[in-house]
mmCIF file of C-alpha atoms and ligand atoms in Angstrom:
data_model
loop_
_atom_site.group_PDB
_atom_site.id
_atom_site.type_symbol
_atom_site.label_atom_id
_atom_site.label_comp_id
_atom_site.label_asym_id
_atom_site.label_seq_id
_atom_site.Cartn_x
_atom_site.Cartn_y
_atom_site.Cartn_z
ATOM 1 C CA MET T 292 17.953 56.209 9.303
ATOM 2 C CA ASP T 293 20.214 58.812 10.891
ATOM 3 C CA SER T 294 23.571 57.735 9.475
ATOM 4 C CA LEU T 295 22.471 58.014 5.854
ATOM 5 C CA VAL T 296 24.645 60.569 4.064
ATOM 6 C CA HIS T 297 23.631 62.172 0.765
ATOM 7 C CA ASN T 298 26.124 63.048 -1.992
ATOM 8 C CA GLN T 299 29.092 61.402 -0.310
ATOM 9 C CA ASP T 300 32.427 62.027 -2.033
ATOM 10 C CA LEU T 301 34.067 58.619 -2.565
ATOM 11 C CA ARG T 302 37.504 59.850 -3.632
ATOM 12 C CA ARG T 303 39.044 58.519 -0.432
ATOM 13 C CA HIS T 304 37.036 55.311 -0.640
ATOM 14 C CA ASN T 305 38.536 53.954 -3.875
ATOM 15 C CA SER T 306 42.169 53.170 -4.555
ATOM 16 C CA PHE T 307 42.077 54.771 -8.025
ATOM 17 C CA GLY T 308 41.172 58.024 -6.246
ATOM 18 C CA PHE T 309 38.366 58.747 -8.692
ATOM 19 C CA ALA T 310 36.066 61.626 -7.741
ATOM 20 C CA ALA T 311 32.884 59.565 -7.537
ATOM 21 C CA CYS T 312 29.784 60.839 -5.778
ATOM 22 C CA ALA T 313 27.415 58.419 -4.019
ATOM 23 C CA ALA T 314 23.797 59.587 -4.054
ATOM 24 C CA ASN T 315 23.360 57.864 -0.685
ATOM 25 C CA PHE T 316 25.973 56.367 1.607
ATOM 26 C CA MET T 317 25.868 54.440 4.834
ATOM 27 C CA ARG T 318 28.571 52.858 6.951
ATOM 28 C CA VAL T 319 27.386 49.693 8.719
ATOM 29 C CA GLU T 320 29.024 48.242 11.811
ATOM 30 C CA THR T 321 26.365 45.676 12.788
ATOM 31 C CA LEU T 322 24.081 43.170 11.100
ATOM 32 C CA GLU T 323 21.061 45.200 12.257
ATOM 33 C CA GLN T 324 22.398 48.341 10.585
ATOM 34 C CA LEU T 325 23.055 46.370 7.416
ATOM 35 C CA GLN T 326 19.540 44.914 7.424
ATOM 36 C CA GLY T 327 18.139 48.430 7.936
ATOM 37 C CA ALA T 328 20.183 49.787 5.035
ATOM 38 C CA VAL T 329 19.127 46.936 2.724
ATOM 39 C CA ALA T 330 15.455 47.438 3.699
ATOM 40 C CA GLN T 331 15.712 51.174 3.003
ATOM 41 C CA ALA T 332 17.274 50.491 -0.397
ATOM 42 C CA ARG T 333 14.527 48.018 -1.251
ATOM 43 C CA HIS T 334 11.854 50.493 -0.129
ATOM 44 C CA ASN T 335 13.300 53.166 -2.439
ATOM 45 C CA SER T 336 14.169 50.748 -5.271
ATOM 46 C CA TRP T 337 17.808 51.802 -4.956
ATOM 47 C CA PRO T 338 20.576 49.690 -6.462
ATOM 48 C CA VAL T 339 23.125 48.772 -3.763
ATOM 49 C CA LEU T 340 26.902 48.731 -3.929
ATOM 50 C CA VAL T 341 28.709 47.126 -1.000
ATOM 51 C CA LEU T 342 32.027 48.839 -0.525
ATOM 52 C CA GLY T 343 35.031 47.462 1.322
ATOM 53 C CA GLY T 344 38.302 49.307 0.836
ATOM 54 C CA GLY T 345 37.491 50.197 -2.772
ATOM 55 C CA SER T 346 40.724 48.596 -4.032
ATOM 56 C CA ASN T 347 39.093 46.476 -6.730
ATOM 57 C CA LEU T 348 36.590 48.949 -8.120
ATOM 58 C CA VAL T 349 36.441 51.406 -10.993
ATOM 59 C CA LEU T 350 33.848 53.932 -9.892
ATOM 60 C CA ARG T 351 32.051 56.149 -12.367
ATOM 61 C CA GLU T 352 31.398 59.772 -11.431
ATOM 62 C CA GLN T 353 27.803 59.371 -10.264
ATOM 63 C CA ILE T 354 26.875 56.373 -8.128
ATOM 64 C CA PRO T 355 23.097 56.028 -7.940
ATOM 65 C CA GLY T 356 21.159 54.293 -5.151
ATOM 66 C CA LEU T 357 22.952 53.338 -1.962
ATOM 67 C CA VAL T 358 26.590 52.641 -1.199
ATOM 68 C CA ILE T 359 26.982 50.542 1.956
ATOM 69 C CA GLN T 360 30.417 50.679 3.503
ATOM 70 C CA MET T 361 31.061 47.373 5.236
ATOM 71 C CA ALA T 362 32.562 47.945 8.686
ATOM 72 C CA ILE T 363 31.386 44.870 10.633
ATOM 73 C CA GLY T 364 34.419 43.830 12.674
ATOM 74 C CA GLY T 365 35.368 40.981 14.966
ATOM 75 C CA ARG T 366 37.858 38.134 15.305
ATOM 76 C CA ARG T 367 37.239 34.831 17.031
ATOM 77 C CA VAL T 368 38.730 31.362 17.243
ATOM 78 C CA GLU T 369 36.094 28.733 16.440
ATOM 79 C CA SER T 370 38.048 25.576 17.187
ATOM 80 C CA VAL T 371 41.532 24.230 17.768
ATOM 81 C CA SER T 372 42.406 20.602 17.109
ATOM 82 C CA GLU T 373 45.921 19.164 17.050
ATOM 83 C CA ASP T 374 47.667 21.269 14.439
ATOM 84 C CA LYS T 375 44.597 23.034 12.985
ATOM 85 C CA VAL T 376 42.752 26.175 13.941
ATOM 86 C CA ARG T 377 39.587 27.684 12.544
ATOM 87 C CA VAL T 378 39.207 31.450 12.858
ATOM 88 C CA THR T 379 36.385 33.774 11.867
ATOM 89 C CA LEU T 380 36.826 37.418 10.914
ATOM 90 C CA GLY T 381 34.234 40.139 10.403
ATOM 91 C CA ALA T 382 33.856 41.314 6.813
ATOM 92 C CA GLY T 383 34.912 44.864 7.670
ATOM 93 C CA GLU T 384 38.260 43.831 9.155
ATOM 94 C CA ILE T 385 41.269 45.069 7.192
ATOM 95 C CA TRP T 386 42.860 42.141 5.367
ATOM 96 C CA HIS T 387 46.513 42.963 6.024
ATOM 97 C CA GLN T 388 45.953 43.773 9.710
ATOM 98 C CA SER T 389 44.091 40.486 10.087
ATOM 99 C CA LEU T 390 47.091 38.626 8.667
ATOM 100 C CA GLU T 391 49.407 40.417 11.107
ATOM 101 C CA TRP T 392 47.129 39.296 13.943
ATOM 102 C CA MET T 393 47.103 35.682 12.667
ATOM 103 C CA LEU T 394 50.880 35.662 12.515
ATOM 104 C CA GLU T 395 51.116 37.009 16.093
ATOM 105 C CA GLN T 396 48.787 34.218 17.279
ATOM 106 C CA GLY T 397 50.791 31.549 15.427
ATOM 107 C CA TYR T 398 48.017 30.797 12.914
ATOM 108 C CA TYR T 399 49.681 30.053 9.612
ATOM 109 C CA GLY T 400 48.761 29.687 5.960
ATOM 110 C CA LEU T 401 47.954 33.134 4.609
ATOM 111 C CA GLU T 402 51.400 34.771 4.824
ATOM 112 C CA ASN T 403 51.780 34.845 1.005
ATOM 113 C CA LEU T 404 48.721 37.116 0.781
ATOM 114 C CA ALA T 405 50.266 39.889 2.901
ATOM 115 C CA LEU T 406 49.753 43.515 1.949
ATOM 116 C CA ILE T 407 46.817 42.940 -0.387
ATOM 117 C CA PRO T 408 44.699 46.034 0.219
ATOM 118 C CA GLY T 409 41.062 45.868 1.235
ATOM 119 C CA THR T 410 38.792 44.051 3.628
ATOM 120 C CA VAL T 411 38.201 40.454 4.706
ATOM 121 C CA GLY T 412 34.668 40.461 3.259
ATOM 122 C CA ALA T 413 35.887 41.307 -0.228
ATOM 123 C CA ALA T 414 38.629 38.666 -0.251
ATOM 124 C CA PRO T 415 36.392 35.743 -1.331
ATOM 125 C CA ILE T 416 34.710 37.832 -4.043
ATOM 126 C CA GLN T 417 37.598 37.323 -6.438
ATOM 127 C CA ASN T 418 39.326 34.564 -4.482
ATOM 128 C CA ILE T 419 42.346 36.794 -3.908
ATOM 129 C CA GLY T 420 45.669 35.261 -4.718
ATOM 130 C CA ALA T 421 49.358 36.058 -4.748
ATOM 131 C CA TYR T 422 52.736 34.324 -4.629
ATOM 132 C CA GLY T 423 51.404 30.814 -5.104
ATOM 133 C CA VAL T 424 48.479 30.915 -2.645
ATOM 134 C CA GLU T 425 44.805 31.566 -3.293
ATOM 135 C CA LEU T 426 42.260 32.311 -0.596
ATOM 136 C CA GLU T 427 40.230 29.171 -1.416
ATOM 137 C CA GLN T 428 43.114 26.988 -0.167
ATOM 138 C CA ARG T 429 42.676 28.338 3.371
ATOM 139 C CA PHE T 430 38.931 28.966 3.186
ATOM 140 C CA ASP T 431 36.482 27.203 5.477
ATOM 141 C CA SER T 432 33.111 28.941 5.010
ATOM 142 C CA LEU T 433 31.410 32.316 5.051
ATOM 143 C CA LEU T 434 28.185 33.827 6.266
ATOM 144 C CA ALA T 435 26.264 36.179 3.982
ATOM 145 C CA LEU T 436 23.025 38.107 3.929
ATOM 146 C CA ASP T 437 20.863 37.283 0.921
ATOM 147 C CA THR T 438 19.515 40.690 -0.111
ATOM 148 C CA ASP T 439 16.757 39.012 -2.182
ATOM 149 C CA SER T 440 15.190 37.001 0.654
ATOM 150 C CA GLY T 441 16.618 38.744 3.719
ATOM 151 C CA ASP T 442 17.884 35.351 4.999
ATOM 152 C CA LEU T 443 21.343 34.543 6.306
ATOM 153 C CA ARG T 444 23.120 31.822 4.355
ATOM 154 C CA ARG T 445 26.300 29.882 5.053
ATOM 155 C CA PHE T 446 28.504 29.055 2.057
ATOM 156 C CA ASN T 447 31.079 26.278 2.137
ATOM 157 C CA ARG T 448 33.930 26.104 -0.341
ATOM 158 C CA ASP T 449 32.006 24.301 -3.089
ATOM 159 C CA ASP T 450 29.078 26.716 -2.792
ATOM 160 C CA CYS T 451 31.428 29.638 -3.528
ATOM 161 C CA ARG T 452 32.529 28.170 -6.909
ATOM 162 C CA PHE T 453 35.976 29.642 -6.581
ATOM 163 C CA GLY T 454 38.090 30.018 -9.686
ATOM 164 C CA TYR T 455 41.041 32.100 -10.773
ATOM 165 C CA ARG T 456 40.149 35.610 -9.465
ATOM 166 C CA ASP T 457 36.552 34.476 -9.462
ATOM 167 C CA SER T 458 33.674 33.173 -7.351
ATOM 168 C CA CYS T 459 29.897 32.925 -7.595
ATOM 169 C CA PHE T 460 29.733 36.314 -5.850
ATOM 170 C CA LYS T 461 31.715 37.971 -8.644
ATOM 171 C CA SER T 462 30.428 36.373 -11.808
ATOM 172 C CA HIS T 463 27.226 34.485 -11.023
ATOM 173 C CA GLU T 464 25.033 36.780 -8.937
ATOM 174 C CA PRO T 465 27.052 39.949 -8.303
ATOM 175 C CA GLY T 466 25.587 42.076 -5.520
ATOM 176 C CA ARG T 467 23.028 39.525 -4.287
ATOM 177 C CA TYR T 468 24.922 38.456 -1.170
ATOM 178 C CA VAL T 469 26.554 40.713 1.394
ATOM 179 C CA ILE T 470 29.354 38.829 3.109
ATOM 180 C CA LEU T 471 29.239 39.278 6.900
ATOM 181 C CA GLU T 472 32.114 37.112 8.091
ATOM 182 C CA VAL T 473 34.649 34.678 6.687
ATOM 183 C CA SER T 474 36.082 31.583 8.418
ATOM 184 C CA PHE T 475 39.543 30.267 7.604
ATOM 185 C CA ALA T 476 41.107 26.848 8.186
ATOM 186 C CA LEU T 477 44.668 27.582 9.277
ATOM 187 C CA SER T 478 47.586 25.596 10.578
ATOM 188 C CA LEU T 479 49.408 25.819 13.912
ATOM 189 C CA ILE T 480 52.455 24.353 12.175
ATOM 190 C CA PRO T 481 54.261 26.372 9.494
ATOM 191 C CA ASN T 482 53.596 24.959 6.052
ATOM 192 C CA LEU T 483 55.299 27.386 3.723
ATOM 193 C CA VAL T 484 54.574 27.808 0.018
ATOM 194 C CA LEU T 485 57.831 28.926 -1.549
ATOM 195 C CA ARG T 486 57.542 27.775 -5.157
ATOM 196 C CA TYR T 487 57.174 31.326 -6.460
ATOM 197 C CA GLN T 488 60.598 32.218 -7.830
ATOM 198 C CA ALA T 489 60.658 35.863 -6.693
ATOM 199 C CA LEU T 490 59.965 34.712 -3.143
ATOM 200 C CA ALA T 491 62.706 32.087 -3.134
ATOM 201 C CA ASP T 492 65.158 34.581 -4.689
ATOM 202 C CA GLU T 493 64.467 37.270 -2.098
ATOM 203 C CA LEU T 494 64.774 34.830 0.816
ATOM 204 C CA LYS T 495 68.093 33.679 -0.605
ATOM 205 C CA ALA T 496 69.255 37.267 -1.105
ATOM 206 C CA ARG T 497 68.520 37.868 2.582
ATOM 207 C CA GLY T 498 70.527 34.794 3.553
ATOM 208 C CA ILE T 499 67.456 33.077 5.054
ATOM 209 C CA GLU T 500 67.884 29.325 4.654
ATOM 210 C CA GLN T 501 65.147 28.071 6.957
ATOM 211 C CA PRO T 502 62.403 30.636 6.611
ATOM 212 C CA GLN T 503 59.649 31.089 9.159
ATOM 213 C CA PRO T 504 56.139 32.317 8.258
ATOM 214 C CA SER T 505 57.128 35.799 9.461
ATOM 215 C CA ASP T 506 60.055 35.802 6.978
ATOM 216 C CA VAL T 507 57.679 34.938 4.128
ATOM 217 C CA PHE T 508 55.291 37.653 5.293
ATOM 218 C CA ASP T 509 58.107 40.258 5.406
ATOM 219 C CA VAL T 510 59.556 39.226 2.046
ATOM 220 C CA VAL T 511 56.148 39.291 0.342
ATOM 221 C CA CYS T 512 55.599 42.818 1.731
ATOM 222 C CA ALA T 513 59.017 43.951 0.510
ATOM 223 C CA ILE T 514 58.553 42.531 -3.016
ATOM 224 C CA ARG T 515 55.089 44.049 -3.308
ATOM 225 C CA GLN T 516 56.351 47.458 -2.191
ATOM 226 C CA GLN T 517 59.028 47.339 -4.904
ATOM 227 C CA LYS T 518 56.727 46.176 -7.693
ATOM 228 C CA LEU T 519 53.398 47.876 -7.127
ATOM 229 C CA PRO T 520 52.537 51.552 -6.782
ATOM 230 C CA ASP T 521 51.154 52.639 -3.405
ATOM 231 C CA PRO T 522 47.544 53.780 -4.028
ATOM 232 C CA ALA T 523 48.115 56.595 -1.513
ATOM 233 C CA GLU T 524 50.645 58.033 -3.987
ATOM 234 C CA LEU T 525 49.423 56.823 -7.368
ATOM 235 C CA GLY T 526 45.827 55.675 -7.907
ATOM 236 C CA ASN T 527 45.531 52.033 -9.018
ATOM 237 C CA ALA T 528 43.716 48.770 -8.355
ATOM 238 C CA GLY T 529 46.695 46.391 -8.598
ATOM 239 C CA SER T 530 46.505 44.087 -11.624
ATOM 240 C CA PHE T 531 43.961 45.543 -13.995
ATOM 241 C CA PHE T 532 43.702 42.461 -16.207
ATOM 242 C CA LYS T 533 43.583 38.757 -15.453
ATOM 243 C CA ASN T 534 46.298 36.566 -16.903
ATOM 244 C CA PRO T 535 44.515 34.882 -19.833
ATOM 245 C CA LEU T 536 44.222 31.099 -19.774
ATOM 246 C CA VAL T 537 44.896 29.285 -23.056
ATOM 247 C CA SER T 538 44.973 25.612 -24.007
ATOM 248 C CA ALA T 539 48.296 23.784 -24.314
ATOM 249 C CA ASP T 540 47.891 23.714 -28.135
ATOM 250 C CA ARG T 541 47.236 27.432 -28.315
ATOM 251 C CA TYR T 542 50.201 28.063 -26.026
ATOM 252 C CA ARG T 543 52.512 26.065 -28.317
ATOM 253 C CA ASP T 544 51.255 27.995 -31.388
ATOM 254 C CA LEU T 545 51.892 31.299 -29.672
ATOM 255 C CA LEU T 546 55.312 30.175 -28.476
ATOM 256 C CA GLN T 547 56.328 29.393 -32.066
ATOM 257 C CA GLN T 548 55.374 32.906 -33.130
ATOM 258 C CA PHE T 549 56.686 34.616 -29.983
ATOM 259 C CA PRO T 550 59.614 32.632 -28.555
ATOM 260 C CA ASN T 551 59.952 34.989 -25.563
ATOM 261 C CA LEU T 552 56.340 34.505 -24.521
ATOM 262 C CA VAL T 553 55.992 34.498 -20.720
ATOM 263 C CA ALA T 554 53.516 31.894 -19.429
ATOM 264 C CA TYR T 555 52.968 29.537 -16.515
ATOM 265 C CA PRO T 556 51.484 26.034 -16.580
ATOM 266 C CA ALA T 557 48.062 25.920 -14.923
ATOM 267 C CA ASP T 558 46.676 22.369 -14.695
ATOM 268 C CA ASP T 559 46.462 21.230 -18.337
ATOM 269 C CA ALA T 560 46.340 24.821 -19.681
ATOM 270 C CA TYR T 561 48.681 27.820 -19.626
ATOM 271 C CA LYS T 562 48.339 31.203 -18.007
ATOM 272 C CA LEU T 563 49.869 33.906 -20.187
ATOM 273 C CA ALA T 564 51.510 36.835 -18.391
ATOM 274 C CA ALA T 565 49.143 39.675 -19.312
ATOM 275 C CA GLY T 566 51.752 42.243 -18.257
ATOM 276 C CA TRP T 567 54.190 40.856 -20.822
ATOM 277 C CA LEU T 568 51.563 40.894 -23.599
ATOM 278 C CA ILE T 569 50.724 44.545 -22.807
ATOM 279 C CA GLU T 570 54.373 45.535 -22.641
ATOM 280 C CA GLN T 571 55.039 43.955 -26.054
ATOM 281 C CA CYS T 572 52.340 46.212 -27.500
ATOM 282 C CA GLY T 573 54.313 49.234 -26.340
ATOM 283 C CA TRP T 574 52.007 50.347 -23.540
ATOM 284 C CA LYS T 575 54.333 50.267 -20.559
ATOM 285 C CA GLY T 576 54.718 53.795 -19.158
ATOM 286 C CA ARG T 577 52.325 55.351 -21.705
ATOM 287 C CA CYS T 578 49.767 57.906 -20.504
ATOM 288 C CA ILE T 579 46.620 59.219 -22.103
ATOM 289 C CA GLY T 580 45.724 62.377 -20.260
ATOM 290 C CA ALA T 581 45.717 61.690 -16.532
ATOM 291 C CA VAL T 582 45.499 57.898 -16.820
ATOM 292 C CA GLY T 583 48.174 55.496 -17.964
ATOM 293 C CA VAL T 584 49.989 52.179 -17.832
ATOM 294 C CA TYR T 585 52.380 51.979 -14.877
ATOM 295 C CA SER T 586 56.003 52.461 -15.887
ATOM 296 C CA ARG T 587 57.292 49.501 -13.831
ATOM 297 C CA GLN T 588 54.525 46.943 -14.389
ATOM 298 C CA ALA T 589 52.348 47.028 -17.492
ATOM 299 C CA LEU T 590 49.582 45.029 -15.804
ATOM 300 C CA VAL T 591 48.767 48.000 -13.592
ATOM 301 C CA LEU T 592 46.736 50.945 -14.873
ATOM 302 C CA VAL T 593 47.102 54.187 -12.933
ATOM 303 C CA ASN T 594 45.338 57.462 -12.283
ATOM 304 C CA GLN T 595 47.814 60.346 -11.992
ATOM 305 C CA GLY T 596 45.266 62.405 -10.065
ATOM 306 C CA SER T 597 42.544 63.998 -12.141
ATOM 307 C CA GLY T 598 41.592 60.988 -14.282
ATOM 308 C CA THR T 599 38.101 59.528 -14.513
ATOM 309 C CA ALA T 600 36.641 56.069 -14.905
ATOM 310 C CA THR T 601 35.566 56.972 -18.450
ATOM 311 C CA GLU T 602 39.148 57.855 -19.409
ATOM 312 C CA LEU T 603 40.477 54.719 -17.755
ATOM 313 C CA MET T 604 37.981 52.477 -19.547
ATOM 314 C CA LEU T 605 38.921 54.076 -22.882
ATOM 315 C CA LEU T 606 42.586 53.355 -22.202
ATOM 316 C CA ALA T 607 41.752 49.808 -21.067
ATOM 317 C CA GLY T 608 39.776 49.280 -24.286
ATOM 318 C CA GLN T 609 42.753 50.358 -26.394
ATOM 319 C CA VAL T 610 45.068 48.032 -24.478
ATOM 320 C CA VAL T 611 42.650 45.118 -24.967
ATOM 321 C CA ASP T 612 42.338 45.868 -28.701
ATOM 322 C CA SER T 613 46.061 46.012 -29.314
ATOM 323 C CA VAL T 614 46.747 42.780 -27.404
ATOM 324 C CA GLN T 615 43.974 41.052 -29.311
ATOM 325 C CA LEU T 616 45.286 42.325 -32.649
ATOM 326 C CA ARG T 617 48.851 41.209 -31.973
ATOM 327 C CA PHE T 618 48.341 37.958 -30.053
ATOM 328 C CA GLY T 619 44.724 37.004 -30.742
ATOM 329 C CA VAL T 620 44.144 36.868 -26.983
ATOM 330 C CA VAL T 621 41.329 38.726 -25.234
ATOM 331 C CA LEU T 622 42.212 40.317 -21.910
ATOM 332 C CA GLU T 623 39.574 40.367 -19.192
ATOM 333 C CA MET T 624 39.338 43.190 -16.700
ATOM 334 C CA GLU T 625 39.872 42.208 -13.048
ATOM 335 C CA PRO T 626 38.275 45.052 -11.012
ATOM 336 C CA ARG T 627 34.543 45.707 -11.084
ATOM 337 C CA LEU T 628 33.279 48.711 -13.057
ATOM 338 C CA TYR T 629 30.389 50.342 -11.190
ATOM 339 C CA PRO T 630 27.812 51.137 -12.411
ATOM 340 C CA ALA T 631 28.631 48.661 -15.188
HETATM 341 C C1 LIG L 351 48.106 47.865 -4.946
HETATM 342 C C2 LIG L 351 47.102 46.750 -5.070
HETATM 343 C C3 LIG L 351 47.533 45.441 -5.077
HETATM 344 C C4 LIG L 351 46.614 44.392 -5.189
HETATM 345 N N1 LIG L 351 47.086 43.116 -5.203
HETATM 346 C C5 LIG L 351 46.217 42.081 -5.310
HETATM 347 C C6 LIG L 351 46.705 40.740 -5.325
HETATM 348 O O1 LIG L 351 47.901 40.488 -5.195
HETATM 349 N N2 LIG L 351 45.809 39.751 -5.461
HETATM 350 C C7 LIG L 351 44.465 39.986 -5.566
HETATM 351 O O2 LIG L 351 43.707 39.019 -5.683
HETATM 352 N N3 LIG L 351 43.973 41.243 -5.547
HETATM 353 C C8 LIG L 351 44.815 42.298 -5.422
HETATM 354 N N4 LIG L 351 44.345 43.586 -5.417
HETATM 355 C C9 LIG L 351 42.892 43.810 -5.571
HETATM 356 C C10 LIG L 351 42.135 44.050 -4.237
HETATM 357 O O3 LIG L 351 42.989 44.521 -3.244
HETATM 358 C C11 LIG L 351 41.435 42.801 -3.742
HETATM 359 O O4 LIG L 351 40.523 42.322 -4.702
HETATM 360 C C12 LIG L 351 40.671 43.039 -2.427
HETATM 361 O O5 LIG L 351 40.131 41.838 -1.940
HETATM 362 C C13 LIG L 351 39.536 44.067 -2.581
HETATM 363 O O6 LIG L 351 39.096 44.404 -1.273
HETATM 364 P P1 LIG L 351 38.242 45.716 -1.011
HETATM 365 O O7 LIG L 351 37.757 45.638 0.385
HETATM 366 O O8 LIG L 351 39.033 46.912 -1.355
HETATM 367 O O9 LIG L 351 37.041 45.505 -2.026
HETATM 368 P P2 LIG L 351 36.235 46.594 -2.851
HETATM 369 O O10 LIG L 351 37.098 47.143 -3.928
HETATM 370 O O11 LIG L 351 35.601 47.567 -1.931
HETATM 371 O O12 LIG L 351 35.112 45.687 -3.508
HETATM 372 C C14 LIG L 351 35.455 44.752 -4.509
HETATM 373 C C15 LIG L 351 34.185 43.959 -4.873
HETATM 374 O O13 LIG L 351 33.761 43.203 -3.744
HETATM 375 C C16 LIG L 351 32.441 43.572 -3.350
HETATM 376 N N5 LIG L 351 32.397 43.524 -1.881
HETATM 377 C C17 LIG L 351 33.229 44.133 -1.012
HETATM 378 N N6 LIG L 351 32.934 43.791 0.249
HETATM 379 C C18 LIG L 351 31.875 42.951 0.171
HETATM 380 C C19 LIG L 351 31.094 42.251 1.144
HETATM 381 N N7 LIG L 351 31.340 42.336 2.452
HETATM 382 N N8 LIG L 351 30.062 41.484 0.712
HETATM 383 C C20 LIG L 351 29.781 41.374 -0.609
HETATM 384 N N9 LIG L 351 30.481 42.017 -1.568
HETATM 385 C C21 LIG L 351 31.521 42.781 -1.182
HETATM 386 C C22 LIG L 351 32.227 44.963 -3.917
HETATM 387 O O14 LIG L 351 30.851 45.244 -4.099
HETATM 388 C C23 LIG L 351 32.992 44.864 -5.227
HETATM 389 O O15 LIG L 351 32.226 44.193 -6.192
HETATM 390 C C24 LIG L 351 45.231 44.663 -5.303
HETATM 391 C C25 LIG L 351 44.801 45.998 -5.294
HETATM 392 C C26 LIG L 351 45.720 47.030 -5.169
HETATM 393 C C27 LIG L 351 45.239 48.457 -5.122
#
C-alpha cells in the first residue's frame, strides 16, 4: 500500500495540538482505499483509529496500529419534494464548509451548527449540537463500513441511538463502523430555531427583527468566535465535559444548597451547566504546567503549546474530583481519549 506513512506526526491533525505520533497513517479518499487500509490493519492485527479533523480527540503520545484519515468527499441531492430536500455528504467533507454550501443552495435547518470544527463523518458520532439544534433533528440516514464483517450498512435514525452528545458509534461499539456518508433531511423553507437566549439577544443587538437563515448562521459564528478559543491559536476540543443530567428532585435539592445554580430543563430532568460547576470550584483560568482551564469559559480545557494528553487527563481528573466533592455530581468527558 503505497500511501502508508510510518511515524506520522499528528500535531496538526488534532485541535489540542498534542505531539502524537501515529505508528502508521493513511489518508483515504475512496471506499476502495478505505477497504484496503482496513484489510491491511486486520492482516497486521493493528488497532484502527479513524480520524476526521481531530477536534474531539485527546491523543496520547504514541498511537499504535493504524490511523486512517477520512477524506472521502462528495455532495449530492438525493430528492426534492415540495418544501423538503434530502442531501448526502461524504464523510471527509468539512462540516462548516458543507453548511455554507447548504445555505448557498437554500437548504435550511443546520444553520445553528455553524462553525463546529471537524468533518461530516464525525458529526453523528456524538450527535453534535449547539444553540438549540442537534444533528439528529436533521438526520436522515448514514452509510458505514462494518470493519468486523467488511459489509456496508445503512443506519436510519433509530439505528444510531442518538442521545445527548452520544450515539451507538460513540458508546456502544466505538470504532466498529467507519462512516462513509451522511444524508440530511433539510427544508427549502426557513424554519428557524431561535429559543437560545444568546442567539435572540445578538439578533436583537444587530437590529434584525425578521432573521433569515443566513443571519442565524452569521450570528452563531460571531457568538462562537467570542466565546471559544480558536484551536489554531490555543489548543482545545471545545467543551471538555458534558453538562450532567440530574433528576428534577436532585435539581431542587441542589438549588436549595446553591441558589445561583445554572441549569436548563431537559424533558423531565435538568441539565446542569458544567462550566458553572467548574467555575464555582475555582478552576476558571487556572493552569497546571502547559495545560489549563480557559479563562473565558471554564468548560473548555486548553493546551498552551507544550502540554500532553497525560497532563490534560490529570487536570481533568482534578476538575472532576473537585466538582464531585462540592456538588456530588460526576462530570463526564466529552472528547475521546485515544488510546483509552
Ligand atoms: C472550538 C471547538 C468547538 C466545538 N464546538 C462543538 C459544539 O458546539 N458542539 C459539538 O457537538 N461539538 C463541538 N466540538 C467538538 C467537535 O468539533 C465535534 O465533535 C466534531 O464533530 C468532531 O469532528 P472531527 O472530524 O474533528 O472528529 P475527530 O475528532 O477526528 O473524531 C472524533 C471521533 O469520531 C470518530 N470518527 C471521525 N470520523 C469518523 C468516521 N468517518 N467514521 C467513524 N468514526 C469517525 C473518531 O474515531 C473519534 O472517535 C467543538 C470542538 C472545538 C475544537
